[in-house]
Coordinates of C-alpha atoms in Angstrom, one line a residue:
X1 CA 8.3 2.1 -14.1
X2 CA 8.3 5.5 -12.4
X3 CA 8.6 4.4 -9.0
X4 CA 11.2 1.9 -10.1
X5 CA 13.2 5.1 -11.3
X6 CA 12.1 7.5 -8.7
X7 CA 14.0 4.5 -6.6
X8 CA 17.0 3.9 -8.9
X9 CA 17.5 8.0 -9.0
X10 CA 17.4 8.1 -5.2
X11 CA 19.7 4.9 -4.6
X12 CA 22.1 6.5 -7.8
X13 CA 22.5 9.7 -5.3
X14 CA 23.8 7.4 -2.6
X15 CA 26.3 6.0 -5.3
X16 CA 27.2 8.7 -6.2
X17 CA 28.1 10.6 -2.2
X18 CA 29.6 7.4 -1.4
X19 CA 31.9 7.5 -4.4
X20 CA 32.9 10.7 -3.4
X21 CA 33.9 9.6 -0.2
X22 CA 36.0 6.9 -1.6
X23 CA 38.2 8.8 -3.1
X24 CA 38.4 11.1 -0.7
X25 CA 39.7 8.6 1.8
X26 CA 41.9 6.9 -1.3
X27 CA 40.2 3.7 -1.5
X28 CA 38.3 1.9 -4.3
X29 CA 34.1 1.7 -5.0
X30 CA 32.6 -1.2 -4.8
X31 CA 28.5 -1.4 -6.5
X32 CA 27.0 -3.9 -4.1
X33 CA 24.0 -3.9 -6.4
X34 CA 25.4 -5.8 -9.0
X35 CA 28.4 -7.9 -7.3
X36 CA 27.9 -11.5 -7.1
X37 CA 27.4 -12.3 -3.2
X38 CA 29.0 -14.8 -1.7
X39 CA 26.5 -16.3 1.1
X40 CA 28.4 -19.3 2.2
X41 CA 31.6 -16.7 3.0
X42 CA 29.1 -13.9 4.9
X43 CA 27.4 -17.1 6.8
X44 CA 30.5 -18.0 8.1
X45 CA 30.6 -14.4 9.8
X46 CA 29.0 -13.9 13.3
X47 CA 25.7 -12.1 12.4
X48 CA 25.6 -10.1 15.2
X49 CA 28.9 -8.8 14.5
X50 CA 27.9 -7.7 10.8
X51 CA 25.1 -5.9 11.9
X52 CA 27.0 -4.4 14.4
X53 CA 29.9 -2.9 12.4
X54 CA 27.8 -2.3 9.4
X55 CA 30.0 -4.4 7.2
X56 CA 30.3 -7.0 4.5
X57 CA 32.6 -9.8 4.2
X58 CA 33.5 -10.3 0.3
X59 CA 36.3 -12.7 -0.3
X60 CA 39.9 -13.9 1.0
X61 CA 42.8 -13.5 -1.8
X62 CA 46.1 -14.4 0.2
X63 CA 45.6 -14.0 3.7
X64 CA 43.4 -10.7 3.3
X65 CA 39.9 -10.3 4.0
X66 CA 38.1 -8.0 1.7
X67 CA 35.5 -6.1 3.0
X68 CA 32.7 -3.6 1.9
X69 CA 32.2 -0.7 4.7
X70 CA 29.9 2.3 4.4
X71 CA 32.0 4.7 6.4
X72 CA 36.3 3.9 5.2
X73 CA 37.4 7.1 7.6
X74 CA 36.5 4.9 10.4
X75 CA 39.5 3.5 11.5
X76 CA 38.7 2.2 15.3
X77 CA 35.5 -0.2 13.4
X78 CA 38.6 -1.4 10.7
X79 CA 41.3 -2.2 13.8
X80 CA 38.0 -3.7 15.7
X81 CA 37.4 -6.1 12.4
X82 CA 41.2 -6.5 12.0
X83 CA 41.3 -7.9 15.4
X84 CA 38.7 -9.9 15.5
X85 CA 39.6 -12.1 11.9
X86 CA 43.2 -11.6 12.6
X87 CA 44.1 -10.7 9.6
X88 CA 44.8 -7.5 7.2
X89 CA 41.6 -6.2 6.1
X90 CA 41.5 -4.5 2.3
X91 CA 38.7 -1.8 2.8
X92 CA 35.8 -1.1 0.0
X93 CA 33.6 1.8 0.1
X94 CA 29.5 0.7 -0.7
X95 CA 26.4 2.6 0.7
X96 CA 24.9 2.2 4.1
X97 CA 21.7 0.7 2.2
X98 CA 23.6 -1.3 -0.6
X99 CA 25.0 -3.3 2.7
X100 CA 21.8 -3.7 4.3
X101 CA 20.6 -4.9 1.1
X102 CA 23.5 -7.1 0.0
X103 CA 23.3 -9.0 4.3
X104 CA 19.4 -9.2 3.4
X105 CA 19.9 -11.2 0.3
X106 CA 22.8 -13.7 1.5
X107 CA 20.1 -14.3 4.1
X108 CA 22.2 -13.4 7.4
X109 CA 18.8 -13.0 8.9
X110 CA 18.0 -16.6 9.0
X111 CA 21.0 -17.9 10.3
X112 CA 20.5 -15.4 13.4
X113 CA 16.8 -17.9 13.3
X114 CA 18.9 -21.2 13.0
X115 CA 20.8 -20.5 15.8
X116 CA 18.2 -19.1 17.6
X117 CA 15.8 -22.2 17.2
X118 CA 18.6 -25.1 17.3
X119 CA 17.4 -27.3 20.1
X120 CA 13.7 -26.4 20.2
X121 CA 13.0 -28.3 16.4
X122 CA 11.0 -31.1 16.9
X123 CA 12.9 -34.0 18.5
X124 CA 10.5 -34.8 21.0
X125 CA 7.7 -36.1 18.0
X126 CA 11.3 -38.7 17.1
X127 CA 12.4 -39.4 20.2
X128 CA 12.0 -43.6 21.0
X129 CA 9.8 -44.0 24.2
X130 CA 11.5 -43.6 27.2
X131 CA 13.9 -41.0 26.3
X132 CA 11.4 -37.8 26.1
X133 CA 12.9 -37.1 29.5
X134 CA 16.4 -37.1 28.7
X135 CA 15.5 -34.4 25.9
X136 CA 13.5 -32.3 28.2
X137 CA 16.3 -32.3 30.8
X138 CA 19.1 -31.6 28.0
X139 CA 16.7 -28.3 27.5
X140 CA 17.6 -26.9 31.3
X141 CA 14.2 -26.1 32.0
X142 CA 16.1 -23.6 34.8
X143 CA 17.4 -21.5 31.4
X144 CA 14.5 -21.9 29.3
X145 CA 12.9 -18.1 29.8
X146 CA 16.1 -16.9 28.9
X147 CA 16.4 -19.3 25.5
X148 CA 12.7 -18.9 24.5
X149 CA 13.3 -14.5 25.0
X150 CA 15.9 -15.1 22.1
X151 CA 13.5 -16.9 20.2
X152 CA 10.9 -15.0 20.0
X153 CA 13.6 -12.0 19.5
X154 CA 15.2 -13.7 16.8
X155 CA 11.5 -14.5 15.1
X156 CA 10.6 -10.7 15.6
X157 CA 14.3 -9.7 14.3
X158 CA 14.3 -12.1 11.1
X159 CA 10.5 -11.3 10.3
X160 CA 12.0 -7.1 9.8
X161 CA 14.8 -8.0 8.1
X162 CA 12.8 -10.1 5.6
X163 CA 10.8 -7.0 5.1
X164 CA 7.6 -9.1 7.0
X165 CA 4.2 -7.5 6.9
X166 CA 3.2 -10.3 9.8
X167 CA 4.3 -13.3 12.0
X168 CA 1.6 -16.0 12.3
X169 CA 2.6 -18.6 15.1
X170 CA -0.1 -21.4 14.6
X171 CA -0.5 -24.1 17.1
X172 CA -0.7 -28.0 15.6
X173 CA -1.1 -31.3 16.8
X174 CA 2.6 -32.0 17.3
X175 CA 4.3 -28.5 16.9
X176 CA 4.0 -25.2 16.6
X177 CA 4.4 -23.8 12.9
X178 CA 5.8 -20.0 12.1
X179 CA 5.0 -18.1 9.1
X180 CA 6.1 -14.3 7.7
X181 CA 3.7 -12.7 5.1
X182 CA 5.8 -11.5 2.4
X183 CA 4.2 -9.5 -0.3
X184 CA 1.0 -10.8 1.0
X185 CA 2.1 -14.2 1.0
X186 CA 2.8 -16.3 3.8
X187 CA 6.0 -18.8 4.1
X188 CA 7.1 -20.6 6.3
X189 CA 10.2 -19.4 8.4
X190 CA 11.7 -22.6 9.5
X191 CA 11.3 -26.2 10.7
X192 CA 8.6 -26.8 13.0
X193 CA 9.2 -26.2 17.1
X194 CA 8.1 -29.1 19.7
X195 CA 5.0 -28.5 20.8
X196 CA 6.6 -28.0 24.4
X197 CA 7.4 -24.8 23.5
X198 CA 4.0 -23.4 22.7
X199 CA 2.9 -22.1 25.7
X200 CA 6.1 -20.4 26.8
X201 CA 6.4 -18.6 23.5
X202 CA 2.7 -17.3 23.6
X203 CA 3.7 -16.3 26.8
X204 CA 6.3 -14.7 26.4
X205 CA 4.5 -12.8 23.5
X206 CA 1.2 -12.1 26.2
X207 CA 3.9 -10.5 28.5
X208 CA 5.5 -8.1 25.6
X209 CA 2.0 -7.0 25.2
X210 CA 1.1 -6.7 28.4
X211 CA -1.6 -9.3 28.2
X212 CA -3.3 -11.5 30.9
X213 CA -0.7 -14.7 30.8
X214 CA -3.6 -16.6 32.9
X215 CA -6.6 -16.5 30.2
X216 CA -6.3 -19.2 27.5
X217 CA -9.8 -19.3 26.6
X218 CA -11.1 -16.0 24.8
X219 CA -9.1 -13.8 21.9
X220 CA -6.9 -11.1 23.6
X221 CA -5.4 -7.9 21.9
X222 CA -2.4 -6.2 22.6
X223 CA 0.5 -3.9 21.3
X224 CA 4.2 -3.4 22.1
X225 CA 7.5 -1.5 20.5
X226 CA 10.5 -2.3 20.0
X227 CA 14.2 -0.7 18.9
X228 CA 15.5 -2.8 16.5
X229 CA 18.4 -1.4 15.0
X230 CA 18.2 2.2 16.0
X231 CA 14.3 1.8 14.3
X232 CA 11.3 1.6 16.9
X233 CA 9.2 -0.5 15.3
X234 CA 5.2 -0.8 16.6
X235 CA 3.9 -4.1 16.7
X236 CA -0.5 -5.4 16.9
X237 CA -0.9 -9.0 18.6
X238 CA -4.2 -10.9 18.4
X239 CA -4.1 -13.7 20.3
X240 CA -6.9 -16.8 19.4
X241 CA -7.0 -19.8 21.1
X242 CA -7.6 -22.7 18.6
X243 CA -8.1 -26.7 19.3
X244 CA -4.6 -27.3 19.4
X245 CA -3.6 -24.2 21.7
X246 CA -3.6 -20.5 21.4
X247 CA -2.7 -18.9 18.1
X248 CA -0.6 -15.8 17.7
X249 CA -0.8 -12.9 15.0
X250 CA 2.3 -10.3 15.2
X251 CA 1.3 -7.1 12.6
X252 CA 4.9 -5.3 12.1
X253 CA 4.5 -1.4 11.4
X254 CA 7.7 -0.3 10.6
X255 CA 6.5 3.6 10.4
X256 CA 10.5 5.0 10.0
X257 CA 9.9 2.6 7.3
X258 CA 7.1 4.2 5.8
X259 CA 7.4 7.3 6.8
X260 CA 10.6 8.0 4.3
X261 CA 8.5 6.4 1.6
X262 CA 5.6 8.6 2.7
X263 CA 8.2 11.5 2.2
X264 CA 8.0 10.7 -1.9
X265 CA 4.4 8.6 -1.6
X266 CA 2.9 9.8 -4.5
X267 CA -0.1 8.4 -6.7
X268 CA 2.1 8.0 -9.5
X269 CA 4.2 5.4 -7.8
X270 CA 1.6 3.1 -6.7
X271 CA 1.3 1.0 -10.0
X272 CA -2.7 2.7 -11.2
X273 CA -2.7 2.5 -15.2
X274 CA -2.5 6.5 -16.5
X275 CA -6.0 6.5 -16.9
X276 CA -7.1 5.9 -13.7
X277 CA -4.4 8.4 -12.2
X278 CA -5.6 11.5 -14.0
X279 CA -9.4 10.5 -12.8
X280 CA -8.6 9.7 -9.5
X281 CA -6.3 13.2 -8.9
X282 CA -9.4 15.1 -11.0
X283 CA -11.5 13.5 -7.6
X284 CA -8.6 14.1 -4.5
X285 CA -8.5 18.0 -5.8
X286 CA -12.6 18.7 -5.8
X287 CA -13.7 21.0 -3.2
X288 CA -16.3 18.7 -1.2
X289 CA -17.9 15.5 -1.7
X290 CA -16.7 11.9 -1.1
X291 CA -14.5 9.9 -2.4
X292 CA -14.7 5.6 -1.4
X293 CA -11.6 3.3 -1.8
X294 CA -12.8 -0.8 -1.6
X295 CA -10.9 -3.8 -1.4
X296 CA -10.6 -6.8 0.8
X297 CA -8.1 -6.4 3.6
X298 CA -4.3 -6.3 2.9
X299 CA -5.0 -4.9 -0.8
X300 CA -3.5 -1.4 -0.5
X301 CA -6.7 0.6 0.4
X302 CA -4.8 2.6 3.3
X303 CA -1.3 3.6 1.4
X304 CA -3.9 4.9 -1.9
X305 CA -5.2 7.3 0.9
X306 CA -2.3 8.6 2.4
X307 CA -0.8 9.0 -0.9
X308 CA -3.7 10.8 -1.9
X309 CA -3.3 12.9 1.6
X310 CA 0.3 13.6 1.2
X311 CA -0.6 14.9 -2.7
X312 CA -3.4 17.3 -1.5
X313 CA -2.0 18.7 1.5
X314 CA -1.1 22.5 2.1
X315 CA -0.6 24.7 4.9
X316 CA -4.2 26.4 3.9
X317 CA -6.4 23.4 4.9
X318 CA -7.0 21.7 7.9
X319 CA -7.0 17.5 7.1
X320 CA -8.2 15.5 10.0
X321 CA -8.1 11.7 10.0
X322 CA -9.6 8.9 12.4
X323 CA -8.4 5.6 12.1
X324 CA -8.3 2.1 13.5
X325 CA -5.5 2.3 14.3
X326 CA -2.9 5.1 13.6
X327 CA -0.6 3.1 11.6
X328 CA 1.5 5.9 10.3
X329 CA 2.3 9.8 11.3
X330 CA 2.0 12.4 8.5
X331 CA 3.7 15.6 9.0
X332 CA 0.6 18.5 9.3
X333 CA -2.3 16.3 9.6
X334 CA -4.0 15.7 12.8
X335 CA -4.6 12.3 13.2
X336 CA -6.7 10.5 15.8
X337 CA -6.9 6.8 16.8
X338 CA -10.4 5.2 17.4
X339 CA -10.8 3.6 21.2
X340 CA -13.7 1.8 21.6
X341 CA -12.8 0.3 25.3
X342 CA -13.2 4.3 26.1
X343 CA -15.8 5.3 23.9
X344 CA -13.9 6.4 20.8
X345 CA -15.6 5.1 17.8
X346 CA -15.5 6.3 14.4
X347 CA -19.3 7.7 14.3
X348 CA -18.3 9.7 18.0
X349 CA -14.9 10.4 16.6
X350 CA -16.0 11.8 13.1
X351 CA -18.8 14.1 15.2
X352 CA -16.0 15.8 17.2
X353 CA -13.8 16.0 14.0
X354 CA -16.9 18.2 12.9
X355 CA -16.8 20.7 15.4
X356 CA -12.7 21.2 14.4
X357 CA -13.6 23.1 11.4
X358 CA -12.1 20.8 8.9
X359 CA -11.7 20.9 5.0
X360 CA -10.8 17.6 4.5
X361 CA -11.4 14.5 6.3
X362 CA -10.5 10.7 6.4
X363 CA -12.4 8.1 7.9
X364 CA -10.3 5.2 8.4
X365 CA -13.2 2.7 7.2
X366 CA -17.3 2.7 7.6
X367 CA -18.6 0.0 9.4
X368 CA -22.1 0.8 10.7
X369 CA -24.9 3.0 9.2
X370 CA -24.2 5.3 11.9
X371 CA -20.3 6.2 10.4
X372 CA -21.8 6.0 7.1
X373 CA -25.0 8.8 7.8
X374 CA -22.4 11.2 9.2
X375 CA -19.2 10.5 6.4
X376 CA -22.8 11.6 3.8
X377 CA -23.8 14.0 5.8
X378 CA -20.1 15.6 6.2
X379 CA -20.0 15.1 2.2
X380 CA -22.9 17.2 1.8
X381 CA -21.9 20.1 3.9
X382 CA -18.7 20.8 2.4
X383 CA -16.1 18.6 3.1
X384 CA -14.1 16.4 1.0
X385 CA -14.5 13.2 2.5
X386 CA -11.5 10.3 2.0
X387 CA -12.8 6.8 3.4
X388 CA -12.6 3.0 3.0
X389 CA -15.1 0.0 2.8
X390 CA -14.6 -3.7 2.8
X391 CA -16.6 -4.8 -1.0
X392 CA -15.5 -6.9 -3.9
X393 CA -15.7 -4.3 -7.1
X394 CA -16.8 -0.8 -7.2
X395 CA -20.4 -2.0 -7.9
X396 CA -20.6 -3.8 -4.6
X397 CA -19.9 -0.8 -2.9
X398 CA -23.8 1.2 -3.9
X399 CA -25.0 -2.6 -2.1
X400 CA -23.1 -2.4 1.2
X401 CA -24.5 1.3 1.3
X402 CA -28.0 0.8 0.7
X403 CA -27.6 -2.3 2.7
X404 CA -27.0 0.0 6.0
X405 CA -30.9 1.9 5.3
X406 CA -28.8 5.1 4.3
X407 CA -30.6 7.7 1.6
X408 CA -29.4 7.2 -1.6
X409 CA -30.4 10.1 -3.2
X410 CA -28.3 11.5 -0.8
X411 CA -25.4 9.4 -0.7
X412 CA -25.1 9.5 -4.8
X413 CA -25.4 12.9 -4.2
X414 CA -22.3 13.2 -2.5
X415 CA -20.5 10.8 -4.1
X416 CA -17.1 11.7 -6.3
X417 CA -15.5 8.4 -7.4
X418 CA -15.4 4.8 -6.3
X419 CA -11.7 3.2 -6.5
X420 CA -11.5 -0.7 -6.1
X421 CA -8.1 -1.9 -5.9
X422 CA -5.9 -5.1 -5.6
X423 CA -2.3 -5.6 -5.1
X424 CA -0.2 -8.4 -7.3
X425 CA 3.0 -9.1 -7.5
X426 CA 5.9 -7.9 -9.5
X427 CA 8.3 -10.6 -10.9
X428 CA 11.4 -10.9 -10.4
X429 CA 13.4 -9.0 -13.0
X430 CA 16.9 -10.9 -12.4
X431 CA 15.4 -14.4 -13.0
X432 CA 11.7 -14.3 -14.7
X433 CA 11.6 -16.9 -17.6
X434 CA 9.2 -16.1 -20.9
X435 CA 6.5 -18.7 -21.9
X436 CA 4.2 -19.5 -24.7
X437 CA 0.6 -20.2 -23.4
X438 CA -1.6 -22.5 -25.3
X439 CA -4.8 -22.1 -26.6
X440 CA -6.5 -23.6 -23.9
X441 CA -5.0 -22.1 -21.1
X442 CA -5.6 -19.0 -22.8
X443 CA -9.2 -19.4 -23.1
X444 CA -9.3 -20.7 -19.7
X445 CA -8.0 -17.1 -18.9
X446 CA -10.4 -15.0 -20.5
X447 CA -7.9 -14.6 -23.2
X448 CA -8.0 -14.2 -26.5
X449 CA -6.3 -17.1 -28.4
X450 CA -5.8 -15.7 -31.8
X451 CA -4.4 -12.3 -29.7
X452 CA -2.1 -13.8 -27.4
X453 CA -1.4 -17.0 -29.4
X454 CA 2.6 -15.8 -30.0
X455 CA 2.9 -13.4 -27.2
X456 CA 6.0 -13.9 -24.4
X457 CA 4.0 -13.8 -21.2
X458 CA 6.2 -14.4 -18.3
X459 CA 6.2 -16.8 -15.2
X460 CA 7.5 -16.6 -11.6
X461 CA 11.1 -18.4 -11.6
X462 CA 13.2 -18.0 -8.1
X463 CA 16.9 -16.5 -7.3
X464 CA 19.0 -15.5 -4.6
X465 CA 17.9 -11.9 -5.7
X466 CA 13.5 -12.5 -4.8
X467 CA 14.1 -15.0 -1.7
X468 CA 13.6 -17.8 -4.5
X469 CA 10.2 -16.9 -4.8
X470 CA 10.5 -15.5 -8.3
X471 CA 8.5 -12.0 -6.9
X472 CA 9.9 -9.0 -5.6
X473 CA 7.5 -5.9 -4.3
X474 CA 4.0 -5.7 -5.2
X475 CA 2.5 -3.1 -7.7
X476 CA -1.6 -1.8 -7.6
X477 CA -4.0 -2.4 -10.2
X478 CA -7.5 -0.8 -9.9
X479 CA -11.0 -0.1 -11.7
X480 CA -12.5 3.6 -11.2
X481 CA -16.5 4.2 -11.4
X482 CA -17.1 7.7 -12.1
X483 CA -20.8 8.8 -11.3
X484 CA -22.3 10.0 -14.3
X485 CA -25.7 11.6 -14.3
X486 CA -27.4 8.4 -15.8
X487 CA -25.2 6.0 -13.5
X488 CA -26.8 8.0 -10.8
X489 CA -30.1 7.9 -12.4
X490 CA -29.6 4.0 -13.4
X491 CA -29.0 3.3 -9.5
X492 CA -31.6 5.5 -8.1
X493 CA -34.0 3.8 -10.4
X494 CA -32.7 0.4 -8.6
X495 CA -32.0 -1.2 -12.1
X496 CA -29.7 -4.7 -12.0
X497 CA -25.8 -3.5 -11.1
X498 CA -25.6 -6.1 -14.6
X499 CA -26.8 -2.8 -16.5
X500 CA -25.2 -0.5 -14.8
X501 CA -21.8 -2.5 -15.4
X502 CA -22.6 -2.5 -18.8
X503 CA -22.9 1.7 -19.3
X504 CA -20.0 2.4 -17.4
X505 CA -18.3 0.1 -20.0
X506 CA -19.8 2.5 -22.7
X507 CA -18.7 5.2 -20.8
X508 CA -14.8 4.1 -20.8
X509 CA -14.5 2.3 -17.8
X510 CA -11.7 -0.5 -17.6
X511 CA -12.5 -3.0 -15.1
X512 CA -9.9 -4.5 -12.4
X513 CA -9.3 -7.8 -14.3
X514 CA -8.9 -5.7 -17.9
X515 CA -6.4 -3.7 -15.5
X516 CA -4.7 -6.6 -14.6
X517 CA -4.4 -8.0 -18.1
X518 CA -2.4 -4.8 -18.8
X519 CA 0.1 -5.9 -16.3
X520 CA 0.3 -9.1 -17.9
X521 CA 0.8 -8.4 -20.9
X522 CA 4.1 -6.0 -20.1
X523 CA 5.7 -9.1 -18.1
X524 CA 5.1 -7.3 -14.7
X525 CA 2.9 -9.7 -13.2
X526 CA 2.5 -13.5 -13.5
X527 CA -0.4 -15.2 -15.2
X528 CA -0.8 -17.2 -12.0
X529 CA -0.9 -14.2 -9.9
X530 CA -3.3 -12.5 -11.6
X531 CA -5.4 -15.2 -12.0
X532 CA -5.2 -15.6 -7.6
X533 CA -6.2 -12.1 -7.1
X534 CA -8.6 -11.8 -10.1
X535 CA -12.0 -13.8 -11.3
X536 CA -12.1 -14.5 -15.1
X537 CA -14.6 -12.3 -16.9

């Protein structure tokens, strides 16, 4: 809830200056947030033009357009829209974001797709035998480059708007299939292309990234930037090749993105139970030692530690990082990127970081026992050590580590707090529906039937508002293993992680799925959900 306010106070101050300039100017407020949008009307609007002008199409009453405009003084982008339609325009004053917001959700964005991919759908699989050629012709192979750059524009364009975390473009039998992760779940964007197309958008894509066009056979990595919008945005590529072709990967980091949430990125706004927060932030403030985040990839790890960064920071300590890669900048950290085609690698990386005289240091992940020995060893002598490993729970952890030959008597020694985290998602507030669970399902759950018999749980519905996918945003939950003396003792002693589970439950830990339930159980999160990103106790 407090991020959802810390949001609604910063939107409310938007309001509020835009209101101001409203009746400055003489003309009436408009709340973008709760007017009903009409999509077919905005749709009928070149999109290009909208985005342009920064400007929302409302209604016609009598011959006037009505229209929603974040700046009403400017009079030269009101004669340029007046011309354009026609007709008399009747200005509205709404935020620059409540317009952004209000194009997003009458999906604009995928009409600029539509347009973009008319003609490269798959007619060739339909076409009778005999006529492949006509269709191939009617393409103009001779203006082809120039149709599949707008494509693969309009992908990339479509994929930020929708707020994308990635653009998969996987190769099939008879097409080529792309897909946006959207709160970690992927969806298709639109109707399959002919498999014609496959090479030239891969290729166009290689040549973005500066990639060799000519080599189809081995995986390929690359990068590339683009301005979008007055935003550079920084873009990964893998490239794979698969049996049907070669497979693409786009990772969008939209850091002007993060970077204004990373200006109010607190620990408090990342979902963790109150518990847990006033553990963790006793951890982030100690003095030395090290403190491990796990989860699989994709589940938050990253944004827990530059929250906990941004917390901690002062002019009076020097905080180095190295990461694979740099996603995001934060203001009075030095930050390095890991290159291992030159040498850079986290273990040669961290050693340097060493000789900078640093108080606090993050390790972007530990992958080898050679990372791992130094991140102790750095622990040990003083510094508060911030880094990441891929495990299941916070008990998986102590394996991976004693799995790489490190000491453990030295490694407990050292060792704060371990933080396992997920991500699920929020539902929809505008058009989640209660339900009743029966007995069975409940069991099924790990629930409690008597408990939960008559409670309102809530399930995933779908609206205009969430994309019709009945979730919108994505909130953490986490378990936290403090290291007691006889949890350190327990694991020294090798006894089964079984046992060890078992005291820290004496001790007051609540696990991830127990964290989970609490989400549940206050209608954030959907029974389903948790049950994908969760096993049953």
């Amino acid at each position: 809830m407090k991020k959802e306010d810390k949001l609604k106070g910063k939107l409310n101050l938007e309001e509020e200056k835009i209101k101001q300039i409203a009746e400055k100017y003489g003309v009436s407020y408009i709340d973008l947030r709760n007017y009903p949008i009409n999509s077919e009307y905005i749709r009928s609007f070149p999109v290009e033009f909208l985005y342009r002008l920064n400007f929302i199409p409302l209604r016609e009453n009598k011959g006037v357009v009505e229209i929603a405009i974040s700046d009403p003084s400017d009079l030269e982008k009101i004669d340029q829209i007046e011309q354009f339609l026609g007709k008399k325009v009747k200005v509205y004053a709404s935020s620059q974001r409540a317009i952004q917001e209000a194009l997003r959700r009458s999906e604009v964005a995928t009409k600029v797709l539509e347009e973009a991919t008319e003609g490269f759908v798959l007619q060739v699989v339909e076409e009778k035998e005999g006529e492949e050629e006509e269709v191939i012709t009617a393409e103009r192979l001779a203006d082809q480059d120039g149709s599949i750059i707008k494509l693969v524009n309009s992908i990339i364009f479509t994929a930020v708007q929708k707020r994308a975390s990635d653009i998969h473009i996987e190769s099939q039998e008879n097409g080529v299939v792309v897909k946006y992760r959207v709160d970690g779940v992927l969806t298709q964007a639109m109707n399959s292309i002919s498999k014609k197309f496959h090479d030239p958008i891969i290729s166009r894509i290689k040549i973005m990234s500066d990639l060799d066009i000519s080599e189809r056979r081995v995986p390929q990595d690359g990068r590339f930037r683009l301005k979008i919008k007055d935003k550079t945005i920084d873009f990964r590529v893998s490239i794979m090749p698969s049996i049907y072709g070669e497979d693409a990967v786009i990772r969008i980091l939209d850091k002007e993105m993060i970077t204004e949430a990373l200006t109010e990125l607190k620990l408090d706004l990342l979902g963790f139970s109150k518990d847990v927060l006033k553990k963790f932030r006793k951890y982030i403030h100690q003095p030395y030692g090290m403190i491990l985040v796990t989860g699989p990839t994709g589940s938050g790890k990253t944004t827990t530690l530059y929250a906990a960064l941004n917390e901690i920071k002062s002019p009076e300590d020097k905080i180095i990082t190295i990461e694979d890669p740099v996603e995001y900048q934060i203001e009075g950290i030095t930050q390095i990127p890991v290159n291992e085609k030159k040498g850079l690698t986290f273990a040669r990386g961290l050693r340097s970081i060493l000789r900078h005289d640093p108080d606090k240091i993050m390790v972007g992940e530990i992958r080898d026992p050679e990372t791992a020995q130094i991140a102790i060893q750095s622990a040990l002598t003083g510094h508060l050590v911030f880094t990441t490993v891929h495990a299941n729970n916070v008990f998986d952890v102590i394996g991976r580590f004693l799995h790489m030959k490190v000491d453990p008597y030295s490694f407990l020694s050292c060792l704060n707090c371990i933080l396992a985290q997920r991500l699920v998602r929020i539902l929809c507030s505008r058009c989640k529906k209660p339900v009743k669970y029966d007995e069975e399902i409940l069991i099924d759950s790990g629930l409690d039937p008597n408990k939960y018999k008559n409670h309102i749980f809530y399930e995933a519905n779908g609206c205009p508002e969430c994309n019709w996918t009945g979730y919108r945003g994505r909130t953490a939950i986490a378990e936290l293993l403090e290291l007691s003396d006889e949890i350190r003792e327990m694991i020294l002693d090798r006894k089964p992680l079984s046992e060890v589970k078992k005291r820290a439950k004496e001790e007051g830990m609540v696990f991830l799925r127990e964290a989970g339930i609490e989400k549940l159980v206050a209608g954030i999160t959907s029974l389903k959900e948790l049950n994908k990103v969760t096993f049953v106790e």
